[in-house]
Short mmCIF file of C-alpha atoms in Angstrom, two decimals:
data_model
loop_
_atom_site.label_atom_id
_atom_site.label_comp_id
_atom_site.label_asym_id
_atom_site.label_seq_id
_atom_site.Cartn_x
_atom_site.Cartn_y
_atom_site.Cartn_z
CA MET U 1 -176.74 91.65 -43.58
CA PHE U 2 -173.60 92.13 -41.52
CA ASN U 3 -171.07 89.31 -41.15
CA ARG U 4 -168.07 88.87 -38.87
CA THR U 5 -165.13 86.74 -39.97
CA SER U 6 -162.13 85.54 -37.95
CA LEU U 7 -158.78 84.91 -39.57
CA ARG U 8 -158.82 81.56 -37.83
CA ALA U 9 -161.93 80.66 -39.79
CA ALA U 10 -161.12 81.87 -43.26
CA ALA U 11 -163.37 79.31 -44.85
CA ALA U 12 -166.35 81.14 -43.38
CA LEU U 13 -166.32 83.49 -46.35
CA ALA U 14 -168.06 80.78 -48.32
CA SER U 15 -170.89 80.73 -45.80
CA ILE U 16 -171.13 84.51 -45.95
CA SER U 17 -172.24 84.17 -49.52
CA LEU U 18 -175.03 81.81 -48.49
CA LEU U 19 -176.10 84.03 -45.62
CA ALA U 20 -176.25 86.94 -47.99
CA GLY U 21 -178.75 85.00 -50.04
CA CYS U 22 -176.81 84.62 -53.28
CA GLY U 23 -173.89 82.71 -54.71
CA LEU U 24 -170.78 84.81 -55.30
CA VAL U 25 -167.56 84.04 -57.09
CA ALA U 26 -164.50 86.09 -57.99
CA GLY U 27 -164.73 87.56 -61.43
CA ASP U 28 -163.71 90.46 -63.63
CA ASP U 29 -166.53 90.69 -66.14
CA ALA U 30 -168.03 93.84 -64.61
CA GLU U 31 -166.49 97.15 -65.59
CA GLY U 32 -164.00 98.25 -62.93
CA SER U 33 -164.58 95.07 -60.92
CA LYS U 34 -160.88 94.46 -60.41
CA LYS U 35 -160.12 97.84 -58.85
CA ILE U 36 -160.39 98.11 -55.06
CA THR U 37 -160.59 101.23 -52.87
CA VAL U 38 -159.30 100.93 -49.29
CA GLY U 39 -159.60 103.54 -46.55
CA THR U 40 -157.24 104.01 -43.60
CA THR U 41 -156.40 106.63 -40.97
CA SER U 42 -152.72 105.68 -41.20
CA ALA U 43 -151.03 107.78 -43.88
CA PRO U 44 -147.33 107.47 -44.76
CA THR U 45 -144.94 109.94 -43.16
CA THR U 46 -142.48 109.65 -46.06
CA LEU U 47 -142.21 107.84 -49.39
CA ASP U 48 -138.53 106.96 -48.92
CA PRO U 49 -137.95 103.65 -47.08
CA ALA U 50 -134.66 104.92 -45.65
CA ALA U 51 -136.57 107.39 -43.48
CA ALA U 52 -139.47 105.37 -42.07
CA TRP U 53 -139.82 103.02 -39.13
CA ASP U 54 -143.57 103.36 -38.86
CA ASN U 55 -146.85 102.64 -40.61
CA SER U 56 -145.46 103.96 -43.89
CA TRP U 57 -144.53 100.30 -44.33
CA GLU U 58 -148.14 99.58 -45.28
CA LEU U 59 -147.61 101.39 -48.56
CA TYR U 60 -144.05 100.11 -49.03
CA ARG U 61 -145.06 96.46 -48.85
CA ASN U 62 -147.25 96.96 -51.89
CA VAL U 63 -144.97 99.04 -54.12
CA PHE U 64 -141.49 97.84 -53.16
CA GLN U 65 -139.93 94.40 -52.96
CA THR U 66 -137.72 92.89 -50.27
CA LEU U 67 -135.32 89.96 -50.47
CA LEU U 68 -137.58 87.99 -48.15
CA SER U 69 -141.16 88.46 -47.06
CA PHE U 70 -143.94 87.11 -44.84
CA PRO U 71 -146.72 85.59 -46.94
CA THR U 72 -149.98 85.10 -45.09
CA GLY U 73 -149.75 82.10 -42.78
CA SER U 74 -145.95 82.02 -42.63
CA THR U 75 -144.08 81.92 -39.32
CA ALA U 76 -140.64 82.56 -40.79
CA PRO U 77 -139.37 84.69 -43.68
CA GLN U 78 -139.93 83.24 -47.15
CA PRO U 79 -138.25 84.05 -50.52
CA ASP U 80 -139.44 87.13 -52.38
CA ALA U 81 -136.76 88.73 -54.55
CA ALA U 82 -134.23 86.10 -53.48
CA ASP U 83 -133.50 82.75 -51.85
CA CYS U 84 -131.33 83.23 -48.76
CA THR U 85 -129.56 81.16 -46.12
CA PHE U 86 -126.87 81.37 -43.46
CA THR U 87 -123.71 79.74 -44.77
CA ASP U 88 -121.97 79.38 -41.38
CA THR U 89 -122.87 77.79 -38.05
CA VAL U 90 -122.87 80.97 -35.93
CA SER U 91 -125.39 83.09 -37.89
CA GLN U 92 -122.90 85.69 -39.14
CA VAL U 93 -122.75 85.14 -42.93
CA TYR U 94 -126.03 85.38 -44.83
CA ARG U 95 -126.10 84.72 -48.57
CA CYS U 96 -128.92 85.67 -50.98
CA GLU U 97 -129.36 84.62 -54.59
CA LEU U 98 -131.64 86.95 -56.56
CA ARG U 99 -134.34 85.72 -58.94
CA GLU U 100 -133.46 85.99 -62.59
CA GLY U 101 -134.72 88.91 -64.66
CA LEU U 102 -135.76 91.30 -61.88
CA THR U 103 -136.37 94.90 -62.94
CA PHE U 104 -137.61 98.09 -61.35
CA SER U 105 -140.86 99.59 -62.56
CA GLY U 106 -138.92 102.20 -64.53
CA GLY U 107 -137.15 99.47 -66.52
CA ALA U 108 -133.74 99.47 -64.78
CA LYS U 109 -132.21 96.14 -63.79
CA LEU U 110 -132.58 95.05 -60.17
CA ASP U 111 -129.26 93.39 -59.40
CA ALA U 112 -126.95 92.73 -56.48
CA LYS U 113 -125.52 96.25 -56.64
CA ALA U 114 -129.01 97.71 -56.28
CA VAL U 115 -129.59 95.60 -53.17
CA LYS U 116 -126.30 96.72 -51.65
CA HIS U 117 -127.08 100.34 -52.49
CA SER U 118 -130.54 100.09 -50.90
CA ILE U 119 -129.30 98.71 -47.58
CA ASP U 120 -126.12 100.78 -47.39
CA ARG U 121 -127.98 104.08 -47.87
CA ILE U 122 -130.18 103.36 -44.86
CA ARG U 123 -127.07 103.37 -42.67
CA THR U 124 -125.40 106.24 -44.50
CA ILE U 125 -128.40 108.56 -44.27
CA ASP U 126 -129.27 107.38 -40.74
CA ALA U 127 -132.49 109.40 -40.74
CA GLN U 128 -133.90 110.35 -37.36
CA GLY U 129 -136.75 107.99 -36.65
CA GLY U 130 -135.62 105.84 -39.57
CA PRO U 131 -134.83 102.11 -39.68
CA ALA U 132 -131.02 102.25 -39.40
CA GLY U 133 -131.32 100.84 -35.88
CA LEU U 134 -132.54 97.55 -37.34
CA LEU U 135 -129.13 97.05 -38.97
CA GLY U 136 -127.02 97.19 -35.83
CA SER U 137 -125.56 93.72 -36.44
CA LEU U 138 -124.58 94.36 -40.08
CA ASP U 139 -120.86 94.83 -40.79
CA ARG U 140 -120.62 94.93 -44.58
CA ILE U 141 -122.32 93.80 -47.79
CA GLU U 142 -120.50 91.94 -50.53
CA THR U 143 -121.73 91.39 -54.09
CA GLN U 144 -120.67 88.48 -56.26
CA GLY U 145 -121.72 89.00 -59.85
CA ASP U 146 -125.18 90.33 -60.71
CA ARG U 147 -127.28 88.04 -58.56
CA THR U 148 -125.42 87.17 -55.35
CA VAL U 149 -125.42 89.31 -52.20
CA VAL U 150 -123.56 88.28 -49.04
CA PHE U 151 -124.24 89.99 -45.73
CA HIS U 152 -121.39 89.81 -43.24
CA LEU U 153 -122.56 90.43 -39.68
CA ARG U 154 -120.29 91.77 -36.97
CA LYS U 155 -121.99 89.53 -34.44
CA SER U 156 -124.36 86.58 -34.42
CA ASP U 157 -127.90 87.57 -35.34
CA ALA U 158 -130.48 84.86 -35.98
CA THR U 159 -133.10 87.60 -36.44
CA PHE U 160 -131.35 89.09 -39.49
CA PRO U 161 -133.59 87.23 -41.99
CA PHE U 162 -136.62 88.68 -40.18
CA ILE U 163 -135.15 92.16 -40.56
CA LEU U 164 -134.54 91.70 -44.30
CA ALA U 165 -138.22 90.74 -44.60
CA THR U 166 -139.44 94.08 -43.23
CA PRO U 167 -140.56 96.81 -45.64
CA ALA U 168 -137.75 98.95 -44.18
CA MET U 169 -135.37 96.91 -46.34
CA SER U 170 -137.23 97.73 -49.55
CA ILE U 171 -135.04 97.54 -52.64
CA VAL U 172 -134.83 100.86 -54.49
CA ASP U 173 -133.44 101.97 -57.86
CA PRO U 174 -129.95 103.51 -57.37
CA ALA U 175 -130.61 105.91 -60.24
CA LYS U 176 -133.58 107.41 -58.38
CA TYR U 177 -132.49 107.16 -54.74
CA PRO U 178 -129.22 108.96 -53.82
CA ALA U 179 -126.73 107.07 -51.69
CA ASP U 180 -126.35 109.86 -49.13
CA LYS U 181 -129.68 111.67 -48.98
CA LEU U 182 -133.39 111.04 -49.18
CA ARG U 183 -135.30 111.17 -52.45
CA GLU U 184 -137.13 114.49 -52.58
CA ASP U 185 -139.19 114.50 -55.80
CA GLY U 186 -142.19 112.71 -54.29
CA GLY U 187 -141.87 109.71 -56.59
CA VAL U 188 -141.57 105.98 -55.96
CA THR U 189 -139.58 103.51 -58.06
CA GLY U 190 -139.77 99.95 -56.83
CA SER U 191 -140.28 96.41 -58.05
CA GLY U 192 -143.28 95.38 -55.96
CA PRO U 193 -146.70 94.03 -56.96
CA TYR U 194 -147.92 97.58 -57.69
CA THR U 195 -146.57 100.83 -59.05
CA LEU U 196 -147.47 104.14 -57.44
CA GLU U 197 -149.22 106.03 -60.23
CA SER U 198 -150.01 109.14 -58.18
CA TYR U 199 -149.85 110.31 -54.59
CA GLN U 200 -151.54 113.19 -52.84
CA GLU U 201 -150.21 113.54 -49.31
CA GLY U 202 -152.90 113.02 -46.71
CA ASP U 203 -155.49 112.30 -49.40
CA LYS U 204 -154.87 109.23 -51.53
CA ALA U 205 -152.45 106.93 -53.31
CA GLU U 206 -153.27 105.36 -56.68
CA LEU U 207 -151.70 101.94 -57.23
CA ALA U 208 -151.66 100.02 -60.51
CA GLY U 209 -150.57 96.43 -61.09
CA ASN U 210 -146.88 96.16 -61.93
CA PRO U 211 -146.61 94.07 -65.12
CA THR U 212 -142.89 93.33 -64.56
CA TYR U 213 -143.21 92.14 -60.96
CA LYS U 214 -141.59 88.80 -60.12
CA GLY U 215 -142.21 87.63 -56.57
CA PHE U 216 -144.42 85.55 -54.30
CA ALA U 217 -147.51 87.79 -54.40
CA GLN U 218 -150.38 86.87 -56.73
CA ARG U 219 -152.52 89.94 -57.42
CA LYS U 220 -156.25 89.34 -57.32
CA ASN U 221 -157.05 92.87 -58.48
CA ASP U 222 -155.72 95.20 -61.14
CA ALA U 223 -155.46 98.41 -59.15
CA VAL U 224 -155.96 99.84 -55.66
CA THR U 225 -156.82 103.32 -54.47
CA ILE U 226 -155.81 104.00 -50.86
CA ARG U 227 -157.71 106.88 -49.30
CA TYR U 228 -156.34 108.54 -46.18
CA PHE U 229 -158.83 109.81 -43.62
CA LYS U 230 -158.11 112.08 -40.67
CA GLN U 231 -161.08 110.77 -38.70
CA SER U 232 -162.50 107.25 -38.61
CA GLU U 233 -166.10 108.49 -38.64
CA ALA U 234 -165.66 109.82 -42.15
CA MET U 235 -163.99 106.58 -43.20
CA VAL U 236 -166.84 104.41 -41.90
CA GLN U 237 -169.41 106.62 -43.56
CA ALA U 238 -167.52 106.36 -46.84
CA LEU U 239 -167.70 102.57 -46.50
CA ARG U 240 -171.46 102.67 -45.93
CA ASP U 241 -171.86 105.04 -48.88
CA LYS U 242 -169.85 102.64 -51.08
CA GLN U 243 -167.20 105.30 -51.73
CA ILE U 244 -164.62 102.80 -50.48
CA ASP U 245 -164.67 98.99 -50.47
CA ALA U 246 -162.75 98.26 -47.27
CA THR U 247 -161.09 99.90 -44.27
CA TYR U 248 -157.79 99.17 -42.62
CA ARG U 249 -156.48 100.67 -39.35
CA GLY U 250 -158.27 103.38 -37.46
CA LEU U 251 -161.65 101.92 -36.49
CA THR U 252 -162.55 102.90 -32.95
CA SER U 253 -163.89 100.32 -30.53
CA GLU U 254 -167.29 102.02 -30.65
CA GLU U 255 -167.32 101.69 -34.42
CA VAL U 256 -166.34 98.03 -34.32
CA VAL U 257 -169.09 97.28 -31.80
CA GLU U 258 -171.63 99.35 -33.73
CA LEU U 259 -170.71 97.68 -37.01
CA GLY U 260 -171.36 94.32 -35.39
CA GLU U 261 -174.59 95.15 -33.59
CA ASN U 262 -176.47 97.51 -35.91
CA ARG U 263 -177.23 95.15 -38.78
CA LYS U 264 -179.82 97.38 -40.40
CA GLU U 265 -177.46 100.35 -40.63
CA ASN U 266 -174.61 98.13 -41.82
CA GLU U 267 -176.38 95.86 -44.24
CA GLY U 268 -174.04 94.45 -46.86
CA LEU U 269 -170.89 94.86 -44.74
CA GLN U 270 -168.55 92.31 -43.19
CA LEU U 271 -165.92 92.51 -40.44
CA VAL U 272 -162.76 90.41 -40.50
CA GLU U 273 -161.18 90.09 -37.05
CA SER U 274 -157.52 89.30 -36.39
CA THR U 275 -155.79 88.81 -33.05
CA GLY U 276 -153.10 91.40 -33.42
CA ALA U 277 -149.64 91.75 -31.93
CA ASP U 278 -149.98 95.53 -31.94
CA ILE U 279 -149.54 97.19 -28.56
CA ARG U 280 -149.98 100.62 -26.95
CA TYR U 281 -147.72 101.96 -24.24
CA LEU U 282 -146.51 105.09 -22.49
CA VAL U 283 -142.94 106.36 -22.86
CA PHE U 284 -141.26 108.27 -20.02
CA ASN U 285 -138.49 110.68 -21.00
CA ALA U 286 -136.21 110.32 -17.99
CA LYS U 287 -134.36 113.53 -18.90
CA ASP U 288 -137.47 115.56 -18.13
CA PRO U 289 -137.54 116.73 -14.49
CA SER U 290 -141.19 115.76 -14.01
CA VAL U 291 -140.49 112.03 -14.53
CA SER U 292 -136.76 111.82 -13.90
CA LYS U 293 -137.38 110.27 -10.48
CA LEU U 294 -138.02 106.53 -10.57
CA ALA U 295 -140.57 106.89 -7.77
CA VAL U 296 -142.82 109.03 -9.99
CA ARG U 297 -142.74 106.51 -12.82
CA ARG U 298 -143.39 103.64 -10.44
CA ALA U 299 -146.27 105.53 -8.84
CA VAL U 300 -147.90 105.98 -12.25
CA ALA U 301 -147.45 102.27 -12.92
CA GLN U 302 -149.02 101.52 -9.54
CA VAL U 303 -152.29 103.33 -10.24
CA VAL U 304 -152.99 102.83 -13.95
CA ASP U 305 -156.03 100.59 -14.27
CA ARG U 306 -155.70 98.77 -17.57
CA SER U 307 -158.90 96.77 -17.14
CA ALA U 308 -160.95 99.94 -16.70
CA LEU U 309 -159.17 101.57 -19.63
CA VAL U 310 -159.90 98.65 -21.95
CA SER U 311 -163.50 98.33 -20.74
CA LYS U 312 -164.45 102.00 -20.95
CA VAL U 313 -162.58 103.01 -24.07
CA TYR U 314 -162.11 99.87 -26.16
CA GLN U 315 -165.15 97.76 -25.28
CA GLY U 316 -163.68 94.33 -25.84
CA THR U 317 -161.65 95.19 -28.92
CA ALA U 318 -158.44 95.17 -26.85
CA GLU U 319 -157.12 93.48 -23.71
CA PRO U 320 -154.87 94.63 -20.82
CA LEU U 321 -151.16 94.26 -21.45
CA TYR U 322 -148.66 93.79 -18.60
CA SER U 323 -145.50 93.33 -20.63
CA MET U 324 -143.97 94.87 -23.73
CA VAL U 325 -144.04 91.37 -25.29
CA PRO U 326 -147.70 90.66 -26.10
CA LYS U 327 -149.69 87.44 -25.91
CA GLY U 328 -149.07 85.16 -28.85
CA ILE U 329 -145.35 85.97 -28.97
CA ALA U 330 -142.86 83.58 -27.38
CA GLY U 331 -141.58 84.81 -24.02
CA HIS U 332 -144.70 86.81 -23.08
CA THR U 333 -145.02 87.44 -19.33
CA THR U 334 -147.22 89.51 -17.03
CA SER U 335 -144.31 91.26 -15.33
CA PHE U 336 -146.07 94.51 -14.45
CA LEU U 337 -149.02 92.68 -12.91
CA ASP U 338 -146.68 90.42 -10.98
CA SER U 339 -144.76 93.41 -9.58
CA TYR U 340 -147.53 95.93 -8.95
CA GLY U 341 -150.67 93.84 -8.60
CA LYS U 342 -153.99 95.65 -8.79
CA PRO U 343 -154.09 99.49 -8.94
CA ASN U 344 -153.37 100.78 -5.42
CA THR U 345 -153.39 104.47 -4.48
CA ALA U 346 -151.95 103.86 -1.01
CA LYS U 347 -148.90 102.05 -2.42
CA ALA U 348 -148.36 104.82 -4.96
CA ALA U 349 -148.53 107.45 -2.21
CA GLU U 350 -145.97 105.48 -0.21
CA LEU U 351 -143.60 105.34 -3.18
CA LEU U 352 -143.80 109.11 -3.60
CA SER U 353 -143.49 109.83 0.11
CA GLU U 354 -140.35 107.70 0.42
CA ALA U 355 -138.84 109.80 -2.37
CA GLY U 356 -139.68 113.02 -0.52
CA ILE U 357 -142.53 113.98 -2.86
CA THR U 358 -145.45 115.38 -0.87
CA GLU U 359 -147.27 117.60 -3.41
CA PRO U 360 -149.30 116.37 -6.39
CA VAL U 361 -146.97 115.62 -9.31
CA GLU U 362 -147.72 117.73 -12.38
CA LEU U 363 -147.42 115.76 -15.60
CA THR U 364 -148.12 116.42 -19.26
CA PHE U 365 -149.18 113.48 -21.41
CA TRP U 366 -148.86 113.78 -25.19
CA TYR U 367 -150.59 111.74 -27.88
CA THR U 368 -151.03 111.83 -31.64
CA THR U 369 -154.47 112.83 -32.89
CA ASP U 370 -154.39 111.10 -36.27
CA ARG U 371 -152.25 107.97 -36.10
CA TYR U 372 -153.88 105.23 -34.08
CA GLY U 373 -157.55 106.00 -34.47
CA SER U 374 -160.04 108.36 -32.91
CA GLY U 375 -160.13 106.35 -29.66
CA THR U 376 -156.71 107.68 -28.63
CA GLU U 377 -158.16 110.93 -27.29
CA ALA U 378 -160.62 109.03 -25.09
CA GLU U 379 -157.80 106.79 -23.89
CA PHE U 380 -155.72 109.70 -22.66
CA LYS U 381 -158.71 111.35 -21.02
CA GLU U 382 -159.28 108.12 -19.10
CA LEU U 383 -155.63 107.98 -18.05
CA LYS U 384 -155.91 111.56 -16.81
CA ARG U 385 -159.07 110.68 -14.88
CA GLN U 386 -157.45 107.68 -13.24
CA LEU U 387 -154.32 109.50 -12.13
CA GLU U 388 -156.10 112.60 -10.86
CA ALA U 389 -158.62 110.48 -8.94
CA THR U 390 -155.75 109.47 -6.65
CA LYS U 391 -155.05 113.13 -5.72
CA LEU U 392 -151.37 112.31 -6.32
CA PHE U 393 -151.14 113.75 -9.83
CA LYS U 394 -152.29 116.73 -11.87
CA VAL U 395 -152.30 115.77 -15.53
CA THR U 396 -152.46 117.91 -18.64
CA VAL U 397 -153.25 116.10 -21.90
CA GLN U 398 -152.02 117.45 -25.23
CA GLY U 399 -152.57 116.08 -28.73
CA LYS U 400 -150.91 116.89 -32.04
CA PRO U 401 -151.08 115.51 -35.59
CA TRP U 402 -148.55 112.76 -36.22
CA LYS U 403 -145.89 114.75 -38.03
CA GLU U 404 -145.81 117.46 -35.36
CA PHE U 405 -146.06 114.87 -32.61
CA GLN U 406 -143.21 112.86 -34.10
CA GLY U 407 -141.02 115.95 -34.36
CA GLY U 408 -141.73 116.77 -30.72
CA TYR U 409 -140.78 113.45 -29.19
CA GLN U 410 -137.73 113.16 -31.45
CA LYS U 411 -136.50 116.44 -29.98
CA GLY U 412 -137.14 115.21 -26.45
CA SER U 413 -139.87 117.80 -25.89
CA TYR U 414 -142.41 115.47 -24.23
CA PRO U 415 -142.05 114.15 -20.65
CA VAL U 416 -144.63 111.39 -21.22
CA PHE U 417 -146.08 110.34 -24.55
CA GLY U 418 -148.14 107.52 -26.00
CA ARG U 419 -146.95 105.29 -28.78
CA GLY U 420 -148.21 102.27 -30.64
CA TRP U 421 -146.07 99.43 -31.93
CA PHE U 422 -146.92 97.22 -34.84
CA PRO U 423 -144.23 94.53 -34.95
CA ASP U 424 -141.49 94.57 -37.54
CA PHE U 425 -141.50 90.79 -37.26
CA PRO U 426 -143.14 88.20 -34.96
CA ASP U 427 -140.31 87.58 -32.50
CA PRO U 428 -139.83 88.77 -28.87
CA ASP U 429 -136.60 90.50 -29.91
CA ASN U 430 -138.72 93.00 -31.82
CA PHE U 431 -140.61 94.05 -28.69
CA ILE U 432 -137.44 94.69 -26.65
CA ALA U 433 -134.52 95.70 -28.89
CA PRO U 434 -136.12 98.71 -30.67
CA PHE U 435 -136.76 100.50 -27.36
CA VAL U 436 -133.37 100.21 -25.66
CA GLY U 437 -129.92 101.62 -26.32
CA LYS U 438 -128.59 105.11 -26.93
CA GLU U 439 -130.35 105.37 -30.26
CA ASN U 440 -133.73 103.71 -30.40
CA ALA U 441 -137.08 103.96 -32.14
CA LEU U 442 -138.38 106.38 -29.51
CA SER U 443 -135.51 108.93 -29.63
CA THR U 444 -135.30 108.68 -25.83
CA PRO U 445 -131.96 107.04 -24.93
CA TYR U 446 -132.42 104.08 -22.60
CA VAL U 447 -129.12 102.46 -21.71
CA ARG U 448 -129.26 99.09 -19.94
CA PRO U 449 -126.10 97.08 -20.74
CA GLU U 450 -127.55 93.86 -19.33
CA ILE U 451 -130.14 93.92 -22.10
CA THR U 452 -128.09 95.35 -24.96
CA ASP U 453 -124.72 93.73 -24.19
CA GLU U 454 -125.70 90.42 -22.62
CA LEU U 455 -129.26 89.23 -23.12
CA LEU U 456 -129.93 90.26 -26.73
CA PRO U 457 -126.55 89.07 -28.09
CA ARG U 458 -127.11 85.72 -26.38
CA THR U 459 -130.55 85.26 -27.92
CA ARG U 460 -129.36 86.19 -31.38
CA LYS U 461 -127.09 83.18 -31.57
CA ALA U 462 -130.08 80.88 -31.35
CA GLY U 463 -131.69 79.87 -34.62
CA ASP U 464 -134.27 77.97 -32.56
CA ARG U 465 -136.16 80.88 -31.03
CA SER U 466 -137.94 78.66 -28.51
CA THR U 467 -134.70 78.24 -26.57
CA VAL U 468 -134.30 81.87 -25.51
CA THR U 469 -137.40 82.35 -23.35
CA LYS U 470 -135.50 82.88 -20.10
CA GLU U 471 -133.43 85.69 -21.57
CA PHE U 472 -136.51 87.56 -22.73
CA GLU U 473 -138.22 87.01 -19.39
CA ARG U 474 -135.26 88.65 -17.66
CA ALA U 475 -135.33 91.56 -20.11
CA GLN U 476 -138.96 92.15 -19.23
CA GLU U 477 -138.11 92.15 -15.52
CA ILE U 478 -135.59 94.92 -16.17
CA LEU U 479 -138.21 96.98 -18.01
CA VAL U 480 -140.42 96.69 -14.93
CA GLU U 481 -137.58 97.78 -12.64
CA ASP U 482 -136.92 100.96 -14.65
CA VAL U 483 -140.47 101.86 -15.79
CA ARG U 484 -139.20 103.75 -18.81
CA LEU U 485 -141.98 102.08 -20.79
CA LEU U 486 -145.44 101.27 -19.46
CA PRO U 487 -147.44 98.74 -21.53
CA LEU U 488 -151.17 99.47 -21.58
CA TRP U 489 -153.06 97.20 -23.95
CA GLN U 490 -152.87 94.75 -26.81
CA GLY U 491 -155.27 95.22 -29.67
CA LYS U 492 -157.17 93.27 -32.23
CA LEU U 493 -157.16 94.23 -35.88
CA TYR U 494 -160.28 94.61 -37.98
CA ILE U 495 -160.92 94.95 -41.66
CA ALA U 496 -164.42 96.24 -42.39
CA ALA U 497 -165.46 95.67 -45.97
CA SER U 498 -168.32 95.39 -48.36
CA GLU U 499 -169.62 91.84 -48.78
CA GLU U 500 -168.65 92.25 -52.43
CA ILE U 501 -164.98 92.05 -51.33
CA ALA U 502 -163.20 88.74 -50.73
CA GLY U 503 -159.72 88.09 -49.37
CA GLY U 504 -159.90 90.13 -46.18
CA GLU U 505 -159.02 87.06 -44.12
CA ARG U 506 -155.69 86.80 -46.01
CA ALA U 507 -154.87 90.47 -46.34
CA LEU U 508 -152.90 90.88 -43.10
CA ASP U 509 -149.44 89.32 -43.05
CA PRO U 510 -147.67 88.20 -39.83
CA GLN U 511 -146.32 91.76 -39.50
CA THR U 512 -149.95 93.00 -39.60
CA VAL U 513 -149.15 94.85 -42.82
CA MET U 514 -151.92 95.09 -45.42
CA GLN U 515 -151.30 93.00 -48.53
CA MET U 516 -153.56 94.80 -50.98
CA TRP U 517 -153.11 92.12 -53.63
CA GLU U 518 -155.20 89.65 -51.63
CA LEU U 519 -158.38 91.72 -51.99
CA GLN U 520 -160.74 91.02 -54.85
CA ARG U 521 -164.25 91.93 -55.93
CA LYS U 522 -166.95 89.29 -56.26
CA THR U 523 -169.57 89.21 -58.99
CA SER U 524 -172.77 87.20 -59.23
CA TRP U 525 -173.02 83.87 -60.97
#
């Protein structure tokens, strides 16, 4: 039969065994029982951590190591390769002491110099779309002997430990990763729970347990195959056909609902549900003439019906979002709802008329066809329907595969485009800072000094993150004033898996990154 599990009720896995009519325990006596195959529609864009600020992190977390990490259930960074602490009272000097005996999978020693090399090269290479923007507060890195690394920050930054815990800060072997350019041989050399044995772009990654790993993760399987699917339908069918054991990222709302309701078709499967902090939003490129006028952007914000979008396209697997900071994160507001109220065509027409716009505004909306699941196409068709129903807009919708799509928005080619955001870390800073400034994660400069020069620096002095709510509320008000970003919805995350697989309720860390080592196969008594 089919079972649904919530992360807030992890103990329910025990009852699943009873419902299934047999007792199950973890074991490894069956041939191949400790190898897991996971399917996803989210393939890496690059194998080099210095170049990725995207879902490539899902692979990195499993094959690389970071100084700190987010074990399941944690609310703050915990030790991984090192123990770390601020040594001053203003959050500007951060000291890390590495574990003893760390090595890379190739046998080289992982020492303080390797850590410095790994972080420095991110800034030196400064890859477009890469994670260098996360290190804006870093001044310099000092090493003391083989095991001590000291980060000197140019300004107070209480979020710096959170940044070091992201897969972007993966520690790499200096002998394999040049200081001034990306690694180009297609290999991976890390010190994480797994080694990457083979990789076929867009097809699969073969992971094997790393026997020299020293960190917090406790592997419950020996090896993992990650299969990359272009369409979720094929992924779900592979799960039913027992070609894969579990899925992660990419299930459409229809598939989630169908998996839950059609028990006969989905006998022997389970669904683990997590309230996610992932969001979807529109980005307006203010340099493009079609959306350069604030009135146009505000008119779009005035007529988008999030409730209809979520109901028609996502069927309860998402909820309307009225702020870039989602529910569950400190400082969340409903700023867009407060300012615009319910969708109103008359108000939108008035905004356009006051700006001297009397003809329907022609817009082109871009989305990626293979990054966020098959439901994205339906989402953009619904947005087109909503806007054109007002007679105020004529909308063309265009989709491209992720790599082409990414290249297009990085060049500033798209007037309006859709993006998803899976948090780097669970803090409101991470839903504001990446999207503002001259150089940001969207490659569309958005300069607002009140946010970048006043509000964010003020919040980063506070180790107690509960004390900076007002600053983040004001930042969200500014985002509403400018409408450079338009939040649409906040999603839930689902892992669909065979009932033979345990650990799904622990597999997603607070960054919503898949920890493959938590998955294990069950065998009968």
